[in-house]
Protein backbone atom coordinates (compact mmCIF):
# COMPACT_ATOMS: atom_id res chain seq x y z
CA UNK A 1 0.00 0.00 0.00
CA UNK A 2 2.69 2.46 1.09
CA UNK A 3 4.56 1.84 -2.16
CA UNK A 4 1.57 2.74 -4.30
CA UNK A 5 0.86 5.89 -2.30
CA UNK A 6 4.49 6.94 -2.73
CA UNK A 7 4.21 6.29 -6.45
CA UNK A 8 1.03 8.41 -6.72
CA UNK A 9 2.64 11.19 -4.72
CA UNK A 10 5.67 11.08 -6.96
CA UNK A 11 3.42 11.16 -10.02
CA UNK A 12 1.44 14.11 -8.70
CA UNK A 13 4.66 15.90 -7.85
CA UNK A 14 6.03 15.30 -11.37
CA UNK A 15 2.79 16.46 -12.93
CA UNK A 16 2.85 19.61 -10.81
CA UNK A 17 6.44 20.24 -11.80
CA UNK A 18 5.48 19.86 -15.43
CA UNK A 19 2.58 22.29 -15.12
CA UNK A 20 4.72 24.82 -13.28
CA UNK A 21 7.53 24.40 -15.80
CA UNK A 22 5.15 24.75 -18.72
CA UNK A 23 3.58 27.85 -17.22
CA UNK A 24 6.91 29.46 -16.40
CA UNK A 25 8.07 28.68 -19.94
CA UNK A 26 4.98 30.25 -21.48
CA UNK A 27 5.02 33.25 -19.21
CA UNK A 28 8.59 34.06 -20.09
CA UNK A 29 8.91 32.89 -23.66
CA UNK A 30 5.55 34.01 -24.99
CA UNK A 31 5.71 37.50 -23.55
CA UNK A 32 3.70 39.49 -26.08
CA UNK A 33 4.99 42.59 -27.85
CA UNK A 34 2.85 45.24 -29.47
CA UNK A 35 3.93 46.65 -32.82
CA UNK A 36 2.59 49.96 -34.14
CA UNK A 37 2.42 51.87 -30.85
CA UNK A 38 3.90 54.97 -32.52
CA UNK A 39 0.54 55.48 -34.24
CA UNK A 40 -0.84 56.49 -30.86
CA UNK A 41 1.70 59.28 -30.33
CA UNK A 42 -0.40 61.78 -32.30
CA UNK A 43 -4.16 61.72 -32.16
CA UNK A 44 -5.90 63.87 -34.79
CA UNK A 45 -9.64 64.34 -35.32
CA UNK A 46 -9.98 60.84 -36.74
CA UNK A 47 -7.40 58.11 -36.79
CA UNK A 48 -7.51 54.46 -37.67
CA UNK A 49 -4.98 52.51 -35.64
CA UNK A 50 -3.77 48.98 -36.35
CA UNK A 51 -1.81 47.23 -33.63
CA UNK A 52 -0.07 43.89 -34.00
CA UNK A 53 0.26 41.64 -30.95
CA UNK A 54 3.00 39.11 -31.35
CA UNK A 55 2.96 36.26 -30.51
CA UNK A 56 -0.80 35.89 -30.26
CA UNK A 57 -0.57 32.71 -28.19
CA UNK A 58 -2.60 32.69 -24.93
CA UNK A 59 -3.69 36.31 -25.48
CA UNK A 60 -7.32 36.65 -24.42
CA UNK A 61 -7.79 40.39 -24.14
CA UNK A 62 -6.36 43.63 -25.52
CA UNK A 63 -7.30 46.88 -23.91
CA UNK A 64 -6.31 50.37 -25.08
CA UNK A 65 -7.10 53.25 -22.76
CA UNK A 66 -6.36 56.96 -22.82
CA UNK A 67 -5.79 59.04 -19.71
CA UNK A 68 -5.99 62.80 -19.49
CA UNK A 69 -5.99 64.27 -15.99
CA UNK A 70 -8.65 62.36 -14.05
CA UNK A 71 -10.32 61.19 -17.23
CA UNK A 72 -10.05 57.60 -18.42
CA UNK A 73 -11.52 56.48 -21.74
CA UNK A 74 -11.45 53.14 -23.50
CA UNK A 75 -10.21 53.27 -27.10
CA UNK A 76 -10.42 49.54 -27.68
CA UNK A 77 -11.35 46.49 -25.65
CA UNK A 78 -11.59 42.97 -27.00
CA UNK A 79 -9.84 39.78 -27.91
CA UNK A 80 -7.79 39.13 -31.01
CA UNK A 81 -9.94 38.12 -33.98
CA UNK A 82 -9.47 34.51 -35.10
CA UNK A 83 -6.44 33.71 -37.27
CA UNK A 84 -4.86 37.15 -36.96
CA UNK A 85 -2.78 39.02 -34.44
CA UNK A 86 -3.99 42.42 -35.52
CA UNK A 87 -6.62 44.70 -34.11
CA UNK A 88 -7.88 47.79 -35.89
CA UNK A 89 -9.90 50.53 -34.27
CA UNK A 90 -10.86 54.09 -34.94
CA UNK A 91 -10.03 56.86 -32.49
CA UNK A 92 -12.07 60.07 -32.45
CA UNK A 93 -10.82 62.09 -29.47
CA UNK A 94 -13.63 64.68 -29.54
CA UNK A 95 -16.34 62.03 -29.37
CA UNK A 96 -14.54 60.45 -26.43
CA UNK A 97 -14.36 63.75 -24.60
CA UNK A 98 -10.58 64.11 -24.86
CA UNK A 99 -9.19 67.60 -25.14
CA UNK A 100 -6.37 68.98 -27.22
CA UNK A 101 -3.12 68.51 -25.34
CA UNK A 102 -0.98 65.75 -23.88
CA UNK A 103 -2.50 62.41 -22.96
CA UNK A 104 -1.24 59.04 -21.85
CA UNK A 105 -2.27 55.91 -23.70
CA UNK A 106 -1.93 52.50 -22.10
CA UNK A 107 -2.09 49.31 -24.13
CA UNK A 108 -2.64 46.25 -21.99
CA UNK A 109 -2.40 42.69 -23.21
CA UNK A 110 -3.85 39.98 -20.96
CA UNK A 111 -2.91 36.31 -21.07
CA UNK A 112 -4.31 33.34 -19.10
CA UNK A 113 -7.00 35.72 -17.83
CA UNK A 114 -4.69 37.17 -15.19
CA UNK A 115 -1.25 37.99 -16.58
CA UNK A 116 -1.04 41.57 -17.81
CA UNK A 117 1.58 43.21 -19.98
CA UNK A 118 1.41 47.01 -20.21
CA UNK A 119 2.76 49.39 -22.86
CA UNK A 120 2.65 53.11 -22.24
CA UNK A 121 2.65 55.77 -24.95
CA UNK A 122 3.04 59.51 -24.41
CA UNK A 123 0.43 60.91 -26.72
CA UNK A 124 -0.73 64.29 -27.95
CA UNK A 125 -4.28 65.09 -28.95
CA UNK A 126 -4.68 67.66 -31.73
CA UNK A 127 -8.04 67.75 -33.45
CA UNK A 128 -7.62 71.25 -34.85
CA UNK A 129 -7.18 71.17 -38.64
CA UNK A 130 -4.62 73.67 -39.98
CA UNK A 131 -5.97 76.96 -41.29
CA UNK A 132 -4.67 78.02 -44.68
CA UNK A 133 -4.61 81.63 -45.87
CA UNK A 134 -3.70 82.27 -49.48
CA UNK A 135 -1.50 85.32 -49.82
CA UNK A 136 -0.94 85.05 -53.56
CA UNK A 137 -2.40 82.85 -56.28
CA UNK A 138 -2.86 83.59 -59.98
CA UNK A 139 -6.39 84.07 -61.35
CA UNK A 140 -5.80 81.55 -64.10
CA UNK A 141 -3.20 79.13 -65.36
CA UNK A 142 -2.86 77.76 -68.84
CA UNK A 143 -3.23 74.08 -69.68
CA UNK A 144 0.40 73.00 -69.88
CA UNK A 145 1.36 76.23 -68.10
CA UNK A 146 2.74 77.10 -64.67
CA UNK A 147 1.70 78.97 -61.58
CA UNK A 148 2.91 79.67 -58.08
CA UNK A 149 1.31 80.34 -54.73
CA UNK A 150 2.28 81.89 -51.43
CA UNK A 151 0.28 80.81 -48.36
CA UNK A 152 0.37 81.16 -44.61
CA UNK A 153 -0.84 78.44 -42.25
CA UNK A 154 -1.78 78.40 -38.58
CA UNK A 155 0.78 75.72 -37.76
CA UNK A 156 3.61 73.71 -39.28
CA UNK A 157 2.24 71.58 -42.11
CA UNK A 158 3.06 69.52 -45.11
CA UNK A 159 1.47 71.42 -47.94
CA UNK A 160 1.00 70.68 -51.60
CA UNK A 161 -0.96 71.82 -54.62
CA UNK A 162 -3.07 69.16 -56.31
CA UNK A 163 -3.82 69.51 -60.01
CA UNK A 164 -5.89 66.76 -61.60
CA UNK A 165 -4.49 64.16 -59.22
CA UNK A 166 -0.87 65.33 -59.64
CA UNK A 167 0.90 66.67 -56.56
CA UNK A 168 3.25 69.63 -56.38
CA UNK A 169 5.12 70.08 -53.12
CA UNK A 170 5.65 73.30 -51.25
CA UNK A 171 8.60 74.79 -49.41
CA UNK A 172 8.54 76.56 -46.07
CA UNK A 173 10.16 79.95 -46.53
CA UNK A 174 9.83 81.56 -43.10
CA UNK A 175 9.32 80.72 -39.45
CA UNK A 176 5.81 82.20 -39.42
CA UNK A 177 4.63 79.20 -41.47
CA UNK A 178 4.77 80.83 -44.87
CA UNK A 179 4.95 78.33 -47.72
CA UNK A 180 5.50 78.72 -51.44
CA UNK A 181 4.76 76.19 -54.14
CA UNK A 182 5.09 76.10 -57.90
CA UNK A 183 2.81 73.90 -59.90
CA UNK A 184 2.04 73.04 -63.47
CA UNK A 185 -1.06 71.90 -65.29
CA UNK A 186 0.22 68.72 -66.95
CA UNK A 187 -0.99 68.28 -70.54
CA UNK A 188 -4.10 66.18 -70.51
CA UNK A 189 -5.54 67.77 -67.35
CA UNK A 190 -9.03 69.06 -68.14
CA UNK A 191 -9.97 72.73 -67.77
CA UNK A 192 -12.78 71.53 -65.48
CA UNK A 193 -10.37 70.31 -62.79
CA UNK A 194 -10.39 72.24 -59.53
CA UNK A 195 -6.89 73.09 -58.32
CA UNK A 196 -6.65 72.42 -54.59
CA UNK A 197 -4.34 73.26 -51.73
CA UNK A 198 -3.88 70.41 -49.26
CA UNK A 199 -2.31 70.98 -45.84
CA UNK A 200 -1.62 68.19 -43.35
CA UNK A 201 -0.44 68.99 -39.81
CA UNK A 202 1.88 66.91 -37.67
CA UNK A 203 -0.98 65.00 -36.06
CA UNK A 204 -2.46 64.18 -39.44
CA UNK A 205 -5.34 66.67 -39.56
CA UNK A 206 -6.01 67.62 -43.15
CA UNK A 207 -7.39 70.80 -44.68
CA UNK A 208 -8.30 70.90 -48.36
CA UNK A 209 -9.33 74.15 -50.01
CA UNK A 210 -9.94 75.03 -53.63
CA UNK A 211 -7.27 77.43 -54.83
CA UNK A 212 -9.71 79.42 -56.93
CA UNK A 213 -7.33 79.50 -59.88
CA UNK A 214 -9.04 78.60 -63.13
CA UNK A 215 -7.50 76.51 -65.89
CA UNK A 216 -7.44 78.19 -69.30
CA UNK A 217 -7.74 76.11 -72.44
CA UNK A 218 -4.61 75.70 -74.51
CA UNK A 219 -4.96 74.81 -78.17
CA UNK A 220 -2.29 72.18 -78.59
CA UNK A 221 -1.28 71.49 -82.17
CA UNK A 222 -1.98 68.15 -83.76
CA UNK A 223 0.86 66.81 -85.85
CA UNK A 224 0.96 63.75 -88.06
CA UNK A 225 4.29 62.10 -88.70
CA UNK A 226 4.47 59.62 -91.55
CA UNK A 227 7.15 56.99 -91.04
CA UNK A 228 6.59 55.31 -94.41
CA UNK A 229 9.75 55.44 -96.48
CA UNK A 230 11.85 56.42 -93.46
CA UNK A 231 12.23 52.87 -92.15
CA UNK A 232 16.01 52.82 -92.26
CA UNK A 233 16.50 56.00 -90.29
CA UNK A 234 13.86 55.00 -87.75
CA UNK A 235 15.15 51.44 -87.58
CA UNK A 236 18.73 52.39 -86.68
CA UNK A 237 17.38 54.58 -83.88
CA UNK A 238 14.82 52.28 -82.37
CA UNK A 239 16.86 49.08 -82.39
CA UNK A 240 19.81 50.74 -80.71
CA UNK A 241 17.46 52.17 -78.08
CA UNK A 242 15.84 48.79 -77.51
CA UNK A 243 19.09 46.88 -77.21
CA UNK A 244 20.30 43.79 -79.07
CA UNK A 245 17.87 40.94 -78.45
CA UNK A 246 14.83 42.91 -79.60
CA UNK A 247 15.99 43.15 -83.20
CA UNK A 248 13.58 40.38 -84.13
CA UNK A 249 10.62 42.67 -83.45
CA UNK A 250 8.88 43.94 -86.54
CA UNK A 251 9.09 47.62 -87.39
CA UNK A 252 5.71 48.67 -85.99
CA UNK A 253 6.03 46.75 -82.71
CA UNK A 254 9.56 48.04 -82.19
CA UNK A 255 8.50 51.63 -82.84
CA UNK A 256 5.58 51.35 -80.41
CA UNK A 257 7.88 49.82 -77.81
CA UNK A 258 10.21 52.81 -78.00
CA UNK A 259 7.64 55.55 -78.44
CA UNK A 260 5.35 54.29 -75.67
CA UNK A 261 7.10 51.97 -73.23
CA UNK A 262 10.54 53.57 -73.22
CA UNK A 263 8.98 57.03 -73.25
CA UNK A 264 6.97 56.14 -70.15
CA UNK A 265 10.09 54.75 -68.45
CA UNK A 266 12.08 57.89 -69.24
CA UNK A 267 9.24 60.18 -68.11
CA UNK A 268 9.28 58.34 -64.79
CA UNK A 269 13.01 58.94 -64.46
CA UNK A 270 12.49 62.64 -65.17
CA UNK A 271 9.74 62.72 -62.56
CA UNK A 272 12.13 61.16 -60.01
CA UNK A 273 14.92 63.64 -60.79
CA UNK A 274 12.32 66.43 -60.57
CA UNK A 275 11.83 65.64 -56.87
CA UNK A 276 15.44 66.47 -56.03
CA UNK A 277 15.08 70.24 -56.20
CA UNK A 278 16.77 72.51 -53.65
CA UNK A 279 14.75 74.66 -51.27
CA UNK A 280 16.32 77.89 -52.51
CA UNK A 281 16.01 80.24 -55.44
CA UNK A 282 19.00 79.88 -57.75
CA UNK A 283 17.70 81.83 -60.76
CA UNK A 284 16.90 85.41 -61.74
CA UNK A 285 15.03 87.08 -64.59
CA UNK A 286 13.65 85.41 -67.68
CA UNK A 287 14.89 82.08 -68.98
CA UNK A 288 16.81 82.31 -72.24
CA UNK A 289 16.35 80.48 -75.50
CA UNK A 290 19.23 79.08 -77.55
CA UNK A 291 20.60 81.89 -79.71
CA UNK A 292 19.52 82.11 -83.35
CA UNK A 293 17.40 78.99 -83.08
CA UNK A 294 14.27 78.21 -85.03
CA UNK A 295 11.29 76.41 -83.50
CA UNK A 296 10.85 73.00 -85.12
CA UNK A 297 8.09 71.82 -82.86
CA UNK A 298 6.07 73.16 -80.00
CA UNK A 299 5.18 72.14 -76.47
CA UNK A 300 2.04 70.07 -76.12
CA UNK A 301 1.94 68.81 -79.70
CA UNK A 302 -0.25 65.75 -79.95
CA UNK A 303 1.73 63.54 -82.29
CA UNK A 304 0.20 60.83 -84.41
CA UNK A 305 2.53 58.39 -86.14
CA UNK A 306 1.44 56.85 -89.40
CA UNK A 307 2.92 53.87 -91.20
CA UNK A 308 1.60 52.66 -94.55
CA UNK A 309 -1.62 54.59 -94.05
CA UNK A 310 -2.32 53.34 -90.53
CA UNK A 311 -2.00 55.16 -87.19
CA UNK A 312 0.49 53.08 -85.23
CA UNK A 313 1.29 55.22 -82.19
CA UNK A 314 0.64 58.52 -80.43
CA UNK A 315 2.55 60.71 -78.01
CA UNK A 316 2.66 64.15 -76.44
CA UNK A 317 5.61 66.34 -77.27
CA UNK A 318 6.58 67.90 -73.96
CA UNK A 319 9.15 70.49 -74.91
CA UNK A 320 10.32 72.83 -77.66
CA UNK A 321 12.49 71.52 -80.47
CA UNK A 322 14.97 74.22 -81.37
CA UNK A 323 17.23 73.93 -84.37
CA UNK A 324 20.17 76.00 -85.49
CA UNK A 325 23.36 74.93 -87.24
CA UNK A 326 24.75 71.46 -86.53
CA UNK A 327 26.41 71.13 -83.11
CA UNK A 328 25.22 74.48 -81.85
CA UNK A 329 26.30 75.59 -78.43
CA UNK A 330 23.60 75.12 -75.80
CA UNK A 331 23.40 77.74 -73.04
CA UNK A 332 21.94 77.20 -69.57
CA UNK A 333 18.53 78.92 -69.68
CA UNK A 334 19.08 80.29 -66.20
CA UNK A 335 21.41 79.84 -63.24
CA UNK A 336 21.21 76.67 -61.20
CA UNK A 337 22.85 73.40 -60.24
CA UNK A 338 23.23 70.43 -62.60
CA UNK A 339 21.21 67.52 -61.17
CA UNK A 340 21.60 65.17 -64.13
CA UNK A 341 24.08 64.82 -66.97
CA UNK A 342 23.91 61.47 -68.70
CA UNK A 343 22.05 59.14 -71.02
CA UNK A 344 18.29 59.39 -70.65
CA UNK A 345 16.94 56.82 -73.12
CA UNK A 346 14.81 58.38 -75.83
CA UNK A 347 16.08 61.82 -74.77
CA UNK A 348 19.66 60.77 -75.51
CA UNK A 349 22.45 62.68 -73.79
CA UNK A 350 20.61 64.96 -71.44
CA UNK A 351 21.39 67.70 -68.94
CA UNK A 352 18.92 68.75 -66.25
CA UNK A 353 19.52 71.94 -64.28
CA UNK A 354 17.81 72.60 -60.97
CA UNK A 355 16.79 76.23 -60.42
CA UNK A 356 15.35 75.60 -56.98
CA UNK A 357 11.89 75.31 -55.40
CA UNK A 358 10.90 72.58 -57.86
CA UNK A 359 11.80 74.39 -61.09
CA UNK A 360 14.21 72.71 -63.52
CA UNK A 361 15.22 72.94 -67.18
CA UNK A 362 16.05 70.00 -69.45
CA UNK A 363 18.28 69.83 -72.53
CA UNK A 364 18.06 66.68 -74.66
CA UNK A 365 19.65 64.99 -77.71
CA UNK A 366 23.06 66.58 -76.94
CA UNK A 367 26.38 65.39 -78.39
CA UNK A 368 28.11 65.37 -75.02
CA UNK A 369 28.39 67.37 -71.84
CA UNK A 370 30.41 70.35 -70.73
CA UNK A 371 29.09 70.01 -67.18
CA UNK A 372 28.64 67.27 -64.60
CA UNK A 373 26.26 66.55 -61.76
CA UNK A 374 26.70 68.99 -58.90
CA UNK A 375 28.17 71.81 -61.02
CA UNK A 376 26.83 75.29 -60.44
CA UNK A 377 26.08 76.94 -63.79
CA UNK A 378 25.40 80.56 -64.62
CA UNK A 379 22.69 81.76 -66.99
CA UNK A 380 24.10 81.59 -70.53
CA UNK A 381 26.97 79.26 -69.66
CA UNK A 382 27.51 76.63 -72.38
CA UNK A 383 26.53 73.20 -71.06
CA UNK A 384 26.90 71.15 -74.27
CA UNK A 385 26.30 71.09 -78.01
CA UNK A 386 23.29 69.89 -80.01
CA UNK A 387 23.15 66.56 -81.81
CA UNK A 388 20.58 63.82 -82.47
CA UNK A 389 21.25 61.29 -79.69
CA UNK A 390 18.22 59.32 -78.46
CA UNK A 391 14.98 59.34 -80.46
CA UNK A 392 15.80 62.32 -82.69
CA UNK A 393 15.83 62.26 -86.46
CA UNK A 394 17.87 65.42 -86.95
CA UNK A 395 20.27 67.71 -85.09
CA UNK A 396 18.29 69.86 -82.65
CA UNK A 397 17.83 70.77 -79.00
CA UNK A 398 14.80 69.45 -77.16
CA UNK A 399 14.25 72.00 -74.39
CA UNK A 400 11.80 71.54 -71.53
CA UNK A 401 10.88 73.21 -68.26
CA UNK A 402 9.93 70.93 -65.38
CA UNK A 403 8.02 71.67 -62.22
CA UNK A 404 8.32 68.85 -59.69
CA UNK A 405 9.31 66.68 -62.64
CA UNK A 406 6.26 67.56 -64.77
CA UNK A 407 6.86 69.22 -68.13
CA UNK A 408 5.29 72.64 -68.63
CA UNK A 409 5.53 75.05 -71.54
CA UNK A 410 8.82 76.98 -71.60
CA UNK A 411 7.06 79.82 -73.43
CA UNK A 412 5.98 81.43 -70.15
CA UNK A 413 9.43 81.14 -68.60
CA UNK A 414 10.97 82.86 -71.66
CA UNK A 415 8.65 85.81 -71.06
CA UNK A 416 10.03 88.50 -68.70
CA UNK A 417 6.63 90.12 -68.22
CA UNK A 418 4.96 86.84 -67.29
CA UNK A 419 7.68 86.15 -64.72
CA UNK A 420 7.32 89.64 -63.27
CA UNK A 421 3.53 89.42 -62.92
CA UNK A 422 2.99 85.72 -62.18
CA UNK A 423 6.09 84.43 -60.47
CA UNK A 424 7.72 87.33 -58.63
CA UNK A 425 4.65 87.86 -56.36
CA UNK A 426 5.20 84.34 -55.01
CA UNK A 427 8.54 85.45 -53.60
CA UNK A 428 7.42 88.74 -52.07
CA UNK A 429 5.70 89.22 -48.73
ZN1 LIG B 1 11.51 67.29 -78.86
mmCIF file of N, CA and C and ligand atoms in Angstrom, residues 263 297-298 303 317-322 347 364-365 391-392 396-399, ligand 1:
data_model
loop_
_atom_site.group_PDB
_atom_site.id
_atom_site.type_symbol
_atom_site.label_atom_id
_atom_site.label_comp_id
_atom_site.label_asym_id
_atom_site.label_seq_id
_atom_site.Cartn_x
_atom_site.Cartn_y
_atom_site.Cartn_z
ATOM 1 N N UNK A 263 9.344 55.656 -73.564
ATOM 2 C CA UNK A 263 8.978 57.034 -73.253
ATOM 3 C C UNK A 263 8.440 57.120 -71.820
ATOM 4 N N UNK A 297 9.398 72.253 -83.351
ATOM 5 C CA UNK A 297 8.094 71.818 -82.855
ATOM 6 C C UNK A 297 7.840 72.379 -81.468
ATOM 7 N N UNK A 298 6.545 72.431 -81.154
ATOM 8 C CA UNK A 298 6.068 73.162 -79.998
ATOM 9 C C UNK A 298 5.716 72.256 -78.832
ATOM 10 N N UNK A 303 1.164 64.173 -81.104
ATOM 11 C CA UNK A 303 1.730 63.541 -82.287
ATOM 12 C C UNK A 303 1.082 62.212 -82.625
ATOM 13 N N UNK A 317 4.281 65.764 -77.212
ATOM 14 C CA UNK A 317 5.615 66.341 -77.272
ATOM 15 C C UNK A 317 5.718 67.374 -76.160
ATOM 16 N N UNK A 318 6.608 67.112 -75.193
ATOM 17 C CA UNK A 318 6.579 67.896 -73.956
ATOM 18 C C UNK A 318 7.703 68.923 -73.819
ATOM 19 N N UNK A 319 8.134 69.443 -74.957
ATOM 20 C CA UNK A 319 9.146 70.491 -74.913
ATOM 21 C C UNK A 319 9.130 71.273 -76.203
ATOM 22 N N UNK A 320 10.145 72.102 -76.401
ATOM 23 C CA UNK A 320 10.317 72.828 -77.658
ATOM 24 C C UNK A 320 11.502 72.214 -78.386
ATOM 25 N N UNK A 321 11.354 71.955 -79.671
ATOM 26 C CA UNK A 321 12.494 71.517 -80.467
ATOM 27 C C UNK A 321 13.064 72.746 -81.155
ATOM 28 N N UNK A 322 14.331 73.027 -80.838
ATOM 29 C CA UNK A 322 14.974 74.220 -81.366
ATOM 30 C C UNK A 322 16.147 73.801 -82.241
ATOM 31 N N UNK A 347 15.604 60.429 -74.765
ATOM 32 C CA UNK A 347 16.081 61.817 -74.766
ATOM 33 C C UNK A 347 17.577 61.916 -75.068
ATOM 34 N N UNK A 364 17.917 68.056 -74.167
ATOM 35 C CA UNK A 364 18.058 66.678 -74.656
ATOM 36 C C UNK A 364 18.648 66.579 -76.060
ATOM 37 N N UNK A 365 19.048 65.365 -76.415
ATOM 38 C CA UNK A 365 19.652 64.989 -77.713
ATOM 39 C C UNK A 365 21.022 65.637 -77.924
ATOM 40 N N UNK A 391 15.988 59.440 -79.395
ATOM 41 C CA UNK A 391 14.977 59.339 -80.458
ATOM 42 C C UNK A 391 14.824 60.692 -81.173
ATOM 43 N N UNK A 392 15.838 61.069 -81.925
ATOM 44 C CA UNK A 392 15.797 62.322 -82.693
ATOM 45 C C UNK A 392 16.230 61.994 -84.106
ATOM 46 N N UNK A 396 19.056 68.773 -83.279
ATOM 47 C CA UNK A 396 18.290 69.859 -82.646
ATOM 48 C C UNK A 396 18.370 69.746 -81.128
ATOM 49 N N UNK A 397 17.912 70.797 -80.464
ATOM 50 C CA UNK A 397 17.834 70.765 -79.002
ATOM 51 C C UNK A 397 16.380 70.579 -78.603
ATOM 52 N N UNK A 398 16.134 69.582 -77.749
ATOM 53 C CA UNK A 398 14.801 69.451 -77.158
ATOM 54 C C UNK A 398 14.912 70.127 -75.798
ATOM 55 N N UNK A 399 14.159 71.214 -75.619
ATOM 56 C CA UNK A 399 14.246 71.998 -74.391
ATOM 57 C C UNK A 399 12.927 71.919 -73.624
HETATM 58 ZN ZN1 LIG B 1 11.509 67.295 -78.855
#
